[in-house]
Amino acid sequence: MKLIALLLEGTLVSIEIFFLTLLFSLPLGLVAALGRMSRNRILCGLVKAYISVMRGTPLILQLMFFYFAPFYIFGVSLDRFTAAILAFSLNYAAYFAEIYRGGIESIPKGQYEAAEVLGFTKTQTFFRIIMPQVIKRILPPISNEFTTLVKDTALVTVLGISELFRAARNEASRVASTNPLLVAGVFYFIMNWVLEKAFHYAEKKLSYYR
Amino acid sequence: MQMLKVENVFKSFDGNNVLKGVSFEVNRGEVVAIIGPSGSGKSTLLRCINLLERIDNGMISVGNDVMVYTGENGKVMYSPDKELRRIRLRLGMVFQSFNLFPHFSVLRNITEAPVHVAGISYEKARENALELLRKMELEDKANAYPYQLSGGQSQRVAIARALAMKPDVLFFDEPTSALDPELTMEVLKVIRNLAMEHMTMVVVTHEMSFAREVADRVIFMDGGQIVEEGSPHEIFVNPKSERLKAFLRIFSDK
């Protein structure tokens, strides 16, 4: 019982990281996607480089970078939690950006033209006509990212944040048994099971049109 | 009264000249059919008038509103964006591929622009939309989604959507080319009814019998130019140019 309580406490931290990351990375990803599709060469190039680096290097290394680099460069360090959220948000935003871009580019040109001749502004067209259709199309790849993020929260253990994985490992070495790790595995699975259900529900909700 | 004036319009894509000095006029209440072989520039012409493409040279005006003109120095001058938005609302366009919004019901496809572009109250827009659907004989489809409609029904919804903005001129870009003959008839019937109500329309079409029967005037385009223009009788019975004769022969062979 004490083990469950201990792991639940760690789970709360993991969930907090999960939601904070989404809160920042989902909008940032959209901004990056728009930058990536921009006709401005410099902006497009910068965003491309950002996505390339974020996707091309290990997340665990990025976590350490955002925690340690500020100290070497500025002499001050971010607190562990802030550094973790920063690294996660920037990393996931890069993946989301490519998913958004794929979704936006898959919408037929005729949708833009129909909206244009009806007099919709560019902003109205994007938010009323394009984005709702994009969301339906990108739901499956987005759900992949969400479940990966749940598991990736375990990586912040390298910064010494006591989330679920760290709590389980500490407990495992204290009682000299792998059982706590097994239970932690079940916890991660339950979280993802809930996510899966939520995405199934959302997909069903959006299946009223094709 | 003159509703649309197009003067000496040129348009090229990457050095490929698609429109080479096109001029024509449309009067209020007139139905003009544009015919011609594929690649003759018919669709591009409609797209230029509807601001989906920008012209390289020439003048286009709607009523008294000048959309674009070419200055003395040969520079093409478009009206300011705000003005263009206002002029655009005087024009309606129906596409070959319908381009309905799949995530909206039929009703919302028709009400969305009146409410969010024209600023009409939803109740008023809804009433108007249902009236248009009745005219299109689609009143029972108000709550359906585009994927549930046949091609003919989709195109009639697209026509209702364009009409809901009460345009002064309605353009059709090959409205029946994606439809089989039976569904083509449904759509042509609707356009014919609009013609009887004296809706000003410009129809790019491959339906020669329709152009002959419904149009007040027929324009034959080939190679980015207007080759011949006249009443349906002049065009179909007494074609003058060799190119038009050759073009019509293809259809009479069918």
CSV table of C-alpha atoms in Angstrom, one decimal:
chain,number,residue,atom,x,y,z
A,1,MET,CA,0.0,0.0,0.0
A,2,LYS,CA,2.8,2.3,0.9
A,3,LEU,CA,4.4,1.5,-2.5
A,4,ILE,CA,1.2,2.5,-4.3
A,5,ALA,CA,1.0,5.8,-2.5
A,6,LEU,CA,4.7,6.5,-3.2
A,7,LEU,CA,4.3,5.7,-6.9
A,8,LEU,CA,1.1,7.8,-7.1
A,9,GLU,CA,3.0,10.7,-5.8
A,10,GLY,CA,5.6,10.3,-8.6
A,11,THR,CA,2.8,9.8,-11.1
A,12,LEU,CA,1.4,13.2,-10.3
A,13,VAL,CA,4.8,14.7,-11.2
A,14,SER,CA,4.9,12.7,-14.4
A,15,ILE,CA,1.3,13.9,-15.3
A,16,GLU,CA,2.3,17.5,-14.5
A,17,ILE,CA,5.2,17.2,-17.0
A,18,PHE,CA,2.9,15.6,-19.5
A,19,PHE,CA,0.3,18.4,-19.4
A,20,LEU,CA,2.8,21.3,-19.2
A,21,THR,CA,4.7,20.0,-22.2
A,22,LEU,CA,1.5,19.7,-24.2
A,23,LEU,CA,0.3,23.1,-23.1
A,24,PHE,CA,3.5,24.7,-24.6
A,25,SER,CA,4.4,22.4,-27.4
A,26,LEU,CA,1.0,22.1,-29.2
A,27,PRO,CA,0.7,25.9,-29.9
A,28,LEU,CA,4.4,26.3,-30.4
A,29,GLY,CA,4.3,23.4,-32.9
A,30,LEU,CA,1.6,25.2,-34.9
A,31,VAL,CA,3.7,28.4,-35.0
A,32,ALA,CA,6.7,26.4,-36.1
A,33,ALA,CA,4.7,24.6,-38.8
A,34,LEU,CA,3.5,28.0,-40.2
A,35,GLY,CA,7.1,29.3,-40.0
A,36,ARG,CA,8.3,26.1,-41.8
A,37,MET,CA,5.7,26.8,-44.6
A,38,SER,CA,6.5,30.5,-44.8
A,39,ARG,CA,7.7,31.9,-48.0
A,40,ASN,CA,10.2,33.9,-46.1
A,41,ARG,CA,13.4,31.9,-46.8
A,42,ILE,CA,15.2,33.0,-43.6
A,43,LEU,CA,12.3,32.1,-41.3
A,44,CYS,CA,11.7,28.8,-43.1
A,45,GLY,CA,15.5,28.0,-42.9
A,46,LEU,CA,15.7,28.7,-39.2
A,47,VAL,CA,12.6,26.6,-38.4
A,48,LYS,CA,14.0,23.8,-40.6
A,49,ALA,CA,17.3,23.9,-38.6
A,50,TYR,CA,15.4,23.9,-35.3
A,51,ILE,CA,13.3,20.9,-36.3
A,52,SER,CA,16.3,19.1,-37.6
A,53,VAL,CA,18.3,19.5,-34.4
A,54,MET,CA,15.5,18.7,-32.1
A,55,ARG,CA,14.6,15.5,-34.0
A,56,GLY,CA,18.2,14.6,-34.7
A,57,THR,CA,19.6,14.5,-31.1
A,58,PRO,CA,18.6,12.4,-28.1
A,59,LEU,CA,15.9,13.9,-25.9
A,60,ILE,CA,17.9,12.8,-22.8
A,61,LEU,CA,20.8,14.9,-24.1
A,62,GLN,CA,18.6,17.9,-24.7
A,63,LEU,CA,17.3,17.6,-21.1
A,64,MET,CA,20.9,17.7,-19.8
A,65,PHE,CA,21.7,20.6,-22.2
A,66,PHE,CA,18.9,22.8,-20.9
A,67,TYR,CA,19.8,22.1,-17.4
A,68,PHE,CA,23.6,22.5,-17.6
A,69,ALA,CA,24.2,24.8,-20.5
A,70,PRO,CA,22.8,28.0,-18.9
A,71,PHE,CA,25.2,27.5,-16.0
A,72,TYR,CA,28.2,27.4,-18.2
A,73,ILE,CA,27.0,30.2,-20.5
A,74,PHE,CA,25.3,32.6,-18.0
A,75,GLY,CA,26.6,31.3,-14.7
A,76,VAL,CA,23.0,30.6,-13.5
A,77,SER,CA,21.0,27.5,-13.9
A,78,LEU,CA,17.3,27.0,-14.4
A,79,ASP,CA,15.7,24.8,-11.8
A,80,ARG,CA,15.4,21.2,-12.8
A,81,PHE,CA,11.7,21.2,-13.4
A,82,THR,CA,11.8,24.4,-15.6
A,83,ALA,CA,14.7,23.0,-17.7
A,84,ALA,CA,12.8,19.7,-18.2
A,85,ILE,CA,9.6,21.4,-19.3
A,86,LEU,CA,11.7,23.7,-21.7
A,87,ALA,CA,13.5,20.7,-23.3
A,88,PHE,CA,10.3,18.6,-23.6
A,89,SER,CA,8.3,21.5,-25.0
A,90,LEU,CA,10.9,22.4,-27.6
A,91,ASN,CA,11.4,18.8,-28.6
A,92,TYR,CA,7.8,17.9,-28.9
A,93,ALA,CA,6.9,21.1,-30.7
A,94,ALA,CA,9.4,20.1,-33.5
A,95,TYR,CA,7.5,16.8,-34.0
A,96,PHE,CA,4.1,18.4,-33.8
A,97,ALA,CA,5.2,21.0,-36.3
A,98,GLU,CA,5.8,18.3,-38.9
A,99,ILE,CA,2.5,16.7,-38.1
A,100,TYR,CA,0.7,20.0,-38.4
A,101,ARG,CA,2.5,20.7,-41.7
A,102,GLY,CA,1.6,17.3,-43.1
A,103,GLY,CA,-2.1,17.9,-42.1
A,104,ILE,CA,-2.3,21.4,-43.5
A,105,GLU,CA,-0.6,20.5,-46.8
A,106,SER,CA,-3.0,17.6,-47.2
A,107,ILE,CA,-6.1,19.9,-47.4
A,108,PRO,CA,-7.0,20.4,-51.1
A,109,LYS,CA,-6.4,23.8,-52.7
A,110,GLY,CA,-10.0,24.0,-53.6
A,111,GLN,CA,-11.0,24.5,-50.0
A,112,TYR,CA,-8.9,27.7,-49.8
A,113,GLU,CA,-10.3,28.9,-53.2
A,114,ALA,CA,-13.9,28.2,-52.2
A,115,ALA,CA,-13.3,30.2,-49.0
A,116,GLU,CA,-11.6,33.0,-50.8
A,117,VAL,CA,-14.3,33.5,-53.4
A,118,LEU,CA,-16.9,33.6,-50.5
A,119,GLY,CA,-14.9,36.5,-49.0
A,120,PHE,CA,-13.5,34.8,-45.9
A,121,THR,CA,-10.3,36.4,-44.7
A,122,LYS,CA,-7.1,34.4,-44.5
A,123,THR,CA,-7.5,34.0,-40.7
A,124,GLN,CA,-11.1,33.0,-41.0
A,125,THR,CA,-10.2,30.5,-43.6
A,126,PHE,CA,-7.5,29.0,-41.5
A,127,PHE,CA,-9.4,28.7,-38.3
A,128,ARG,CA,-12.9,28.0,-39.6
A,129,ILE,CA,-12.3,25.9,-42.8
A,130,ILE,CA,-8.8,24.4,-42.7
A,131,MET,CA,-7.8,23.8,-39.1
A,132,PRO,CA,-11.0,21.7,-38.2
A,133,GLN,CA,-10.2,19.4,-41.1
A,134,VAL,CA,-6.5,19.3,-40.2
A,135,ILE,CA,-7.3,18.2,-36.6
A,136,LYS,CA,-9.3,15.2,-37.8
A,137,ARG,CA,-6.5,14.1,-40.1
A,138,ILE,CA,-3.7,14.5,-37.7
A,139,LEU,CA,-5.4,12.7,-34.7
A,140,PRO,CA,-3.7,9.4,-35.3
A,141,PRO,CA,-0.1,10.7,-35.5
A,142,ILE,CA,-0.8,13.1,-32.6
A,143,SER,CA,-2.0,10.2,-30.5
A,144,ASN,CA,1.4,8.5,-31.2
A,145,GLU,CA,3.2,11.5,-29.8
A,146,PHE,CA,1.0,11.7,-26.8
A,147,THR,CA,1.7,8.1,-25.8
A,148,THR,CA,5.4,8.5,-26.5
A,149,LEU,CA,5.4,11.6,-24.3
A,150,VAL,CA,3.9,9.6,-21.3
A,151,LYS,CA,6.8,7.2,-21.5
A,152,ASP,CA,9.4,9.9,-22.2
A,153,THR,CA,8.6,11.7,-18.9
A,154,ALA,CA,10.7,8.9,-17.3
A,155,LEU,CA,13.7,10.5,-18.9
A,156,VAL,CA,13.7,13.5,-16.5
A,157,THR,CA,15.0,11.2,-13.9
A,158,VAL,CA,18.5,12.1,-15.2
A,159,LEU,CA,17.9,15.6,-13.8
A,160,GLY,CA,16.9,14.1,-10.4
A,161,ILE,CA,13.3,15.0,-10.6
A,162,SER,CA,11.3,12.5,-8.5
A,163,GLU,CA,8.6,11.4,-10.9
A,164,LEU,CA,7.2,7.9,-11.3
A,165,PHE,CA,10.2,6.2,-12.7
A,166,ARG,CA,12.6,7.6,-10.2
A,167,ALA,CA,10.3,6.8,-7.3
A,168,ALA,CA,10.0,3.2,-8.5
A,169,ARG,CA,13.8,2.8,-9.0
A,170,ASN,CA,14.6,4.2,-5.5
A,171,GLU,CA,12.0,2.0,-3.9
A,172,ALA,CA,13.3,-1.0,-5.9
A,173,SER,CA,16.9,-0.5,-4.6
A,174,ARG,CA,15.6,0.2,-1.1
A,175,VAL,CA,13.7,-3.1,-0.8
A,176,ALA,CA,16.1,-4.9,-3.2
A,177,SER,CA,13.3,-6.1,-5.5
A,178,THR,CA,12.2,-5.4,-9.0
A,179,ASN,CA,8.5,-5.3,-8.1
A,180,PRO,CA,8.2,-1.5,-7.8
A,181,LEU,CA,9.5,-1.2,-11.4
A,182,LEU,CA,6.9,-3.7,-12.5
A,183,VAL,CA,4.2,-1.7,-10.8
A,184,ALA,CA,5.5,1.5,-12.4
A,185,GLY,CA,5.2,-0.2,-15.7
A,186,VAL,CA,1.5,-0.9,-15.0
A,187,PHE,CA,1.1,2.7,-14.0
A,188,TYR,CA,2.5,3.9,-17.4
A,189,PHE,CA,0.3,1.4,-19.2
A,190,ILE,CA,-2.8,2.7,-17.4
A,191,MET,CA,-2.1,6.3,-18.3
A,192,ASN,CA,-1.7,5.3,-21.9
A,193,TRP,CA,-4.7,3.2,-21.8
A,194,VAL,CA,-6.7,6.2,-20.7
A,195,LEU,CA,-5.2,8.3,-23.5
A,196,GLU,CA,-6.0,5.6,-26.1
A,197,LYS,CA,-9.6,5.6,-25.0
A,198,ALA,CA,-9.7,9.4,-25.1
A,199,PHE,CA,-8.4,9.4,-28.7
A,200,HIS,CA,-10.8,6.7,-29.7
A,201,TYR,CA,-13.6,8.9,-28.4
A,202,ALA,CA,-12.3,12.0,-30.2
A,203,GLU,CA,-12.0,10.1,-33.5
A,204,LYS,CA,-15.5,8.8,-33.1
A,205,LYS,CA,-16.7,12.3,-32.3
A,206,LEU,CA,-15.1,13.6,-35.6
A,207,SER,CA,-16.3,10.7,-37.7
A,208,TYR,CA,-19.6,12.6,-38.5
A,209,TYR,CA,-18.0,13.7,-41.7
A,210,ARG,CA,-15.4,12.4,-44.2
B,1,MET,CA,-26.5,48.0,-68.0
B,2,GLN,CA,-23.0,46.8,-68.0
B,3,MET,CA,-22.1,44.4,-65.1
B,4,LEU,CA,-18.7,43.2,-66.0
B,5,LYS,CA,-16.0,44.5,-68.3
B,6,VAL,CA,-12.8,42.7,-69.2
B,7,GLU,CA,-10.4,44.6,-71.4
B,8,ASN,CA,-7.2,43.3,-73.0
B,9,VAL,CA,-6.3,40.9,-70.2
B,10,PHE,CA,-3.0,39.1,-70.4
B,11,LYS,CA,-1.9,36.3,-68.1
B,12,SER,CA,1.1,33.9,-68.3
B,13,PHE,CA,2.4,31.2,-66.1
B,14,ASP,CA,6.2,30.8,-66.2
B,15,GLY,CA,6.5,32.2,-69.6
B,16,ASN,CA,3.5,30.2,-70.9
B,17,ASN,CA,1.0,32.7,-72.3
B,18,VAL,CA,-2.5,31.5,-71.3
B,19,LEU,CA,-4.5,34.7,-71.9
B,20,LYS,CA,-3.4,36.9,-74.8
B,21,GLY,CA,-5.5,40.0,-74.8
B,22,VAL,CA,-9.0,39.0,-73.9
B,23,SER,CA,-11.8,41.5,-73.9
B,24,PHE,CA,-15.5,41.1,-73.3
B,25,GLU,CA,-18.5,42.5,-71.5
B,26,VAL,CA,-21.5,41.1,-69.7
B,27,ASN,CA,-24.7,43.1,-69.2
B,28,ARG,CA,-27.0,42.8,-66.3
B,29,GLY,CA,-29.3,39.8,-66.5
B,30,GLU,CA,-27.3,38.3,-69.4
B,31,VAL,CA,-26.2,34.7,-69.6
B,32,VAL,CA,-22.8,34.3,-71.3
B,33,ALA,CA,-21.5,30.9,-72.2
B,34,ILE,CA,-17.8,30.4,-72.8
B,35,ILE,CA,-16.8,27.4,-75.0
B,36,GLY,CA,-13.6,26.2,-76.4
B,37,PRO,CA,-11.1,23.4,-76.3
B,38,SER,CA,-9.2,22.4,-73.2
B,39,GLY,CA,-6.2,24.7,-72.5
B,40,SER,CA,-7.8,27.6,-74.4
B,41,GLY,CA,-7.7,29.8,-71.2
B,42,LYS,CA,-11.4,29.7,-70.3
B,43,SER,CA,-10.9,28.6,-66.7
B,44,THR,CA,-7.9,30.9,-66.2
B,45,LEU,CA,-10.1,33.8,-67.4
B,46,LEU,CA,-12.7,33.0,-64.7
B,47,ARG,CA,-10.0,32.6,-62.1
B,48,CYS,CA,-8.5,36.0,-63.0
B,49,ILE,CA,-11.9,37.7,-62.8
B,50,ASN,CA,-12.5,36.1,-59.4
B,51,LEU,CA,-9.1,37.2,-58.1
B,52,LEU,CA,-7.7,33.6,-57.7
B,53,GLU,CA,-5.0,34.7,-60.2
B,54,ARG,CA,-3.5,38.1,-60.7
B,55,ILE,CA,-3.4,39.4,-64.3
B,56,ASP,CA,-0.2,40.7,-66.0
B,57,ASN,CA,-1.9,43.3,-68.1
B,58,GLY,CA,-5.4,44.7,-68.8
B,59,MET,CA,-8.4,46.0,-67.0
B,60,ILE,CA,-11.3,44.3,-65.1
B,61,SER,CA,-14.3,46.2,-63.7
B,62,VAL,CA,-17.5,45.1,-62.0
B,63,GLY,CA,-20.3,47.6,-62.4
B,64,ASN,CA,-18.6,50.9,-61.6
B,65,ASP,CA,-15.9,49.3,-59.4
B,66,VAL,CA,-12.5,49.0,-61.1
B,67,MET,CA,-10.8,45.9,-59.8
B,68,VAL,CA,-7.6,46.3,-61.8
B,69,TYR,CA,-6.3,48.5,-64.5
B,70,THR,CA,-3.1,49.1,-66.3
B,71,GLY,CA,-1.5,52.5,-66.0
B,72,GLU,CA,0.2,54.6,-68.7
B,73,ASN,CA,3.5,53.1,-67.7
B,74,GLY,CA,2.3,49.6,-68.3
B,75,LYS,CA,2.1,48.8,-64.6
B,76,VAL,CA,-0.8,46.7,-63.5
B,77,MET,CA,-2.6,48.4,-60.6
B,78,TYR,CA,-5.0,46.4,-58.4
B,79,SER,CA,-7.4,48.3,-56.1
B,80,PRO,CA,-6.4,48.2,-52.4
B,81,ASP,CA,-7.2,45.0,-50.6
B,82,LYS,CA,-10.1,46.4,-48.7
B,83,GLU,CA,-11.7,47.6,-52.0
B,84,LEU,CA,-11.0,44.2,-53.6
B,85,ARG,CA,-12.7,42.4,-50.8
B,86,ARG,CA,-15.8,44.5,-51.3
B,87,ILE,CA,-15.7,43.9,-55.1
B,88,ARG,CA,-15.2,40.2,-54.6
B,89,LEU,CA,-18.5,40.0,-52.7
B,90,ARG,CA,-20.2,41.1,-55.8
B,91,LEU,CA,-19.0,38.0,-57.6
B,92,GLY,CA,-19.8,34.3,-56.9
B,93,MET,CA,-18.1,31.3,-58.2
B,94,VAL,CA,-19.1,27.6,-58.7
B,95,PHE,CA,-16.2,25.2,-59.2
B,96,GLN,CA,-16.0,22.0,-61.2
B,97,SER,CA,-15.1,20.0,-58.1
B,98,PHE,CA,-17.8,21.6,-55.9
B,99,ASN,CA,-15.3,22.4,-53.1
B,100,LEU,CA,-17.9,22.1,-50.4
B,101,PHE,CA,-16.6,22.3,-46.8
B,102,PRO,CA,-16.8,18.6,-45.7
B,103,HIS,CA,-16.9,19.4,-41.9
B,104,PHE,CA,-20.0,21.5,-42.2
B,105,SER,CA,-23.6,20.4,-42.8
B,106,VAL,CA,-25.2,21.4,-46.0
B,107,LEU,CA,-27.0,24.2,-44.1
B,108,ARG,CA,-23.8,25.5,-42.5
B,109,ASN,CA,-22.0,25.4,-45.9
B,110,ILE,CA,-24.6,27.9,-47.0
B,111,THR,CA,-24.9,30.1,-43.9
B,112,GLU,CA,-21.2,30.3,-42.9
B,113,ALA,CA,-20.2,33.1,-45.3
B,114,PRO,CA,-23.4,35.2,-44.9
B,115,VAL,CA,-23.0,35.1,-41.1
B,116,HIS,CA,-19.2,35.5,-40.8
B,117,VAL,CA,-18.4,37.5,-44.0
B,118,ALA,CA,-21.5,39.5,-44.7
B,119,GLY,CA,-22.5,39.9,-41.0
B,120,ILE,CA,-26.1,38.8,-41.4
B,121,SER,CA,-27.8,37.3,-38.3
B,122,TYR,CA,-27.9,33.5,-38.2
B,123,GLU,CA,-31.7,33.4,-38.2
B,124,LYS,CA,-31.9,35.4,-41.3
B,125,ALA,CA,-29.1,33.5,-43.0
B,126,ARG,CA,-30.7,30.2,-42.1
B,127,GLU,CA,-34.1,31.3,-43.5
B,128,ASN,CA,-32.4,32.4,-46.7
B,129,ALA,CA,-30.4,29.1,-46.9
B,130,LEU,CA,-33.5,27.0,-46.5
B,131,GLU,CA,-35.3,29.0,-49.2
B,132,LEU,CA,-32.3,28.4,-51.5
B,133,LEU,CA,-32.4,24.7,-50.7
B,134,ARG,CA,-36.0,24.6,-51.6
B,135,LYS,CA,-35.2,26.2,-54.9
B,136,MET,CA,-32.5,23.6,-55.5
B,137,GLU,CA,-35.0,20.9,-54.5
B,138,LEU,CA,-32.8,19.9,-51.6
B,139,GLU,CA,-34.7,21.0,-48.6
B,140,ASP,CA,-34.5,17.5,-47.1
B,141,LYS,CA,-30.7,17.6,-47.2
B,142,ALA,CA,-30.2,20.6,-45.0
B,143,ASN,CA,-28.7,18.5,-42.2
B,144,ALA,CA,-26.8,16.1,-44.4
B,145,TYR,CA,-23.0,16.3,-44.8
B,146,PRO,CA,-21.3,16.7,-48.2
B,147,TYR,CA,-20.0,13.1,-48.2
B,148,GLN,CA,-23.6,11.9,-48.2
B,149,LEU,CA,-24.5,13.8,-51.4
B,150,SER,CA,-24.4,12.7,-55.0
B,151,GLY,CA,-22.3,14.9,-57.4
B,152,GLY,CA,-25.4,16.6,-58.7
B,153,GLN,CA,-26.6,17.4,-55.2
B,154,SER,CA,-23.2,18.6,-54.2
B,155,GLN,CA,-23.1,21.0,-57.1
B,156,ARG,CA,-26.5,22.3,-56.3
B,157,VAL,CA,-25.5,23.0,-52.7
B,158,ALA,CA,-22.4,24.8,-54.1
B,159,ILE,CA,-24.7,26.9,-56.2
B,160,ALA,CA,-26.9,27.7,-53.2
B,161,ARG,CA,-23.8,28.6,-51.2
B,162,ALA,CA,-22.7,31.1,-53.9
B,163,LEU,CA,-26.2,32.5,-54.2
B,164,ALA,CA,-26.5,33.0,-50.5
B,165,MET,CA,-24.0,35.9,-50.8
B,166,LYS,CA,-26.3,37.5,-53.3
B,167,PRO,CA,-23.6,38.1,-56.0
B,168,ASP,CA,-24.3,40.4,-58.9
B,169,VAL,CA,-22.5,38.0,-61.2
B,170,LEU,CA,-22.3,34.3,-60.8
B,171,PHE,CA,-19.5,32.4,-62.6
B,172,PHE,CA,-19.5,28.6,-63.3
B,173,ASP,CA,-16.2,26.9,-64.1
B,174,GLU,CA,-17.3,23.7,-66.0
B,175,PRO,CA,-20.0,23.0,-63.4
B,176,THR,CA,-21.0,19.6,-64.9
B,177,SER,CA,-17.7,18.2,-66.1
B,178,ALA,CA,-17.3,16.0,-63.0
B,179,LEU,CA,-20.9,14.6,-63.4
B,180,ASP,CA,-22.5,11.8,-65.3
B,181,PRO,CA,-25.2,12.8,-67.9
B,182,GLU,CA,-28.1,12.2,-65.5
B,183,LEU,CA,-26.7,14.4,-62.8
B,184,THR,CA,-25.6,17.0,-65.4
B,185,MET,CA,-29.2,17.4,-66.2
B,186,GLU,CA,-30.1,18.2,-62.6
B,187,VAL,CA,-27.5,20.9,-62.4
B,188,LEU,CA,-28.3,22.4,-65.8
B,189,LYS,CA,-31.9,22.6,-64.8
B,190,VAL,CA,-31.0,24.7,-61.8
B,191,ILE,CA,-28.8,27.0,-63.9
B,192,ARG,CA,-31.6,27.3,-66.5
B,193,ASN,CA,-34.0,28.3,-63.8
B,194,LEU,CA,-31.6,31.0,-62.6
B,195,ALA,CA,-31.4,32.3,-66.2
B,196,MET,CA,-35.1,32.6,-66.3
B,197,GLU,CA,-34.9,34.8,-63.1
B,198,HIS,CA,-32.4,36.9,-65.0
B,199,MET,CA,-29.4,36.1,-62.8
B,200,THR,CA,-26.3,37.5,-64.5
B,201,MET,CA,-24.1,34.5,-65.2
B,202,VAL,CA,-20.9,33.5,-67.0
B,203,VAL,CA,-20.7,29.8,-67.7
B,204,VAL,CA,-17.6,27.9,-68.9
B,205,THR,CA,-19.0,24.7,-70.3
B,206,HIS,CA,-18.6,21.8,-72.6
B,207,GLU,CA,-22.3,21.2,-72.8
B,208,MET,CA,-23.0,22.7,-76.3
B,209,SER,CA,-26.7,22.0,-76.3
B,210,PHE,CA,-27.0,23.8,-73.0
B,211,ALA,CA,-25.0,26.8,-74.2
B,212,ARG,CA,-27.1,26.9,-77.3
B,213,GLU,CA,-30.4,26.8,-75.4
B,214,VAL,CA,-29.7,28.9,-72.3
B,215,ALA,CA,-27.0,31.5,-73.2
B,216,ASP,CA,-27.9,34.9,-74.6
B,217,ARG,CA,-24.4,35.1,-76.0
B,218,VAL,CA,-21.7,32.6,-76.7
B,219,ILE,CA,-17.9,33.3,-76.6
B,220,PHE,CA,-15.6,30.9,-78.3
B,221,MET,CA,-12.0,30.9,-77.0
B,222,ASP,CA,-9.0,29.2,-78.5
B,223,GLY,CA,-5.3,29.7,-77.8
B,224,GLY,CA,-5.9,32.3,-75.1
B,225,GLN,CA,-8.0,34.6,-77.3
B,226,ILE,CA,-11.6,35.2,-78.0
B,227,VAL,CA,-11.9,33.9,-81.6
B,228,GLU,CA,-15.6,34.5,-82.1
B,229,GLU,CA,-18.5,35.9,-80.1
B,230,GLY,CA,-22.2,36.1,-80.9
B,231,SER,CA,-25.7,34.8,-80.4
B,232,PRO,CA,-26.1,31.1,-80.0
B,233,HIS,CA,-27.5,31.1,-83.6
B,234,GLU,CA,-24.5,32.9,-85.0
B,235,ILE,CA,-22.0,30.7,-83.2
B,236,PHE,CA,-23.6,27.3,-83.6
B,237,VAL,CA,-25.5,27.7,-86.9
B,238,ASN,CA,-23.3,30.2,-88.8
B,239,PRO,CA,-19.8,29.9,-87.4
B,240,LYS,CA,-17.4,32.1,-89.3
B,241,SER,CA,-13.9,31.1,-88.3
B,242,GLU,CA,-12.3,27.8,-89.3
B,243,ARG,CA,-11.2,27.1,-85.7
B,244,LEU,CA,-14.8,27.3,-84.5
B,245,LYS,CA,-16.0,25.2,-87.3
B,246,ALA,CA,-13.4,22.6,-86.6
B,247,PHE,CA,-14.3,22.7,-82.8
B,248,LEU,CA,-18.0,22.3,-83.5
B,249,ARG,CA,-17.4,19.4,-85.8
B,250,ILE,CA,-15.9,17.4,-82.9
B,251,PHE,CA,-19.2,17.7,-81.1
B,252,SER,CA,-21.4,17.0,-84.0
B,253,ASP,CA,-19.5,13.8,-84.6
B,254,LYS,CA,-20.4,12.5,-81.2
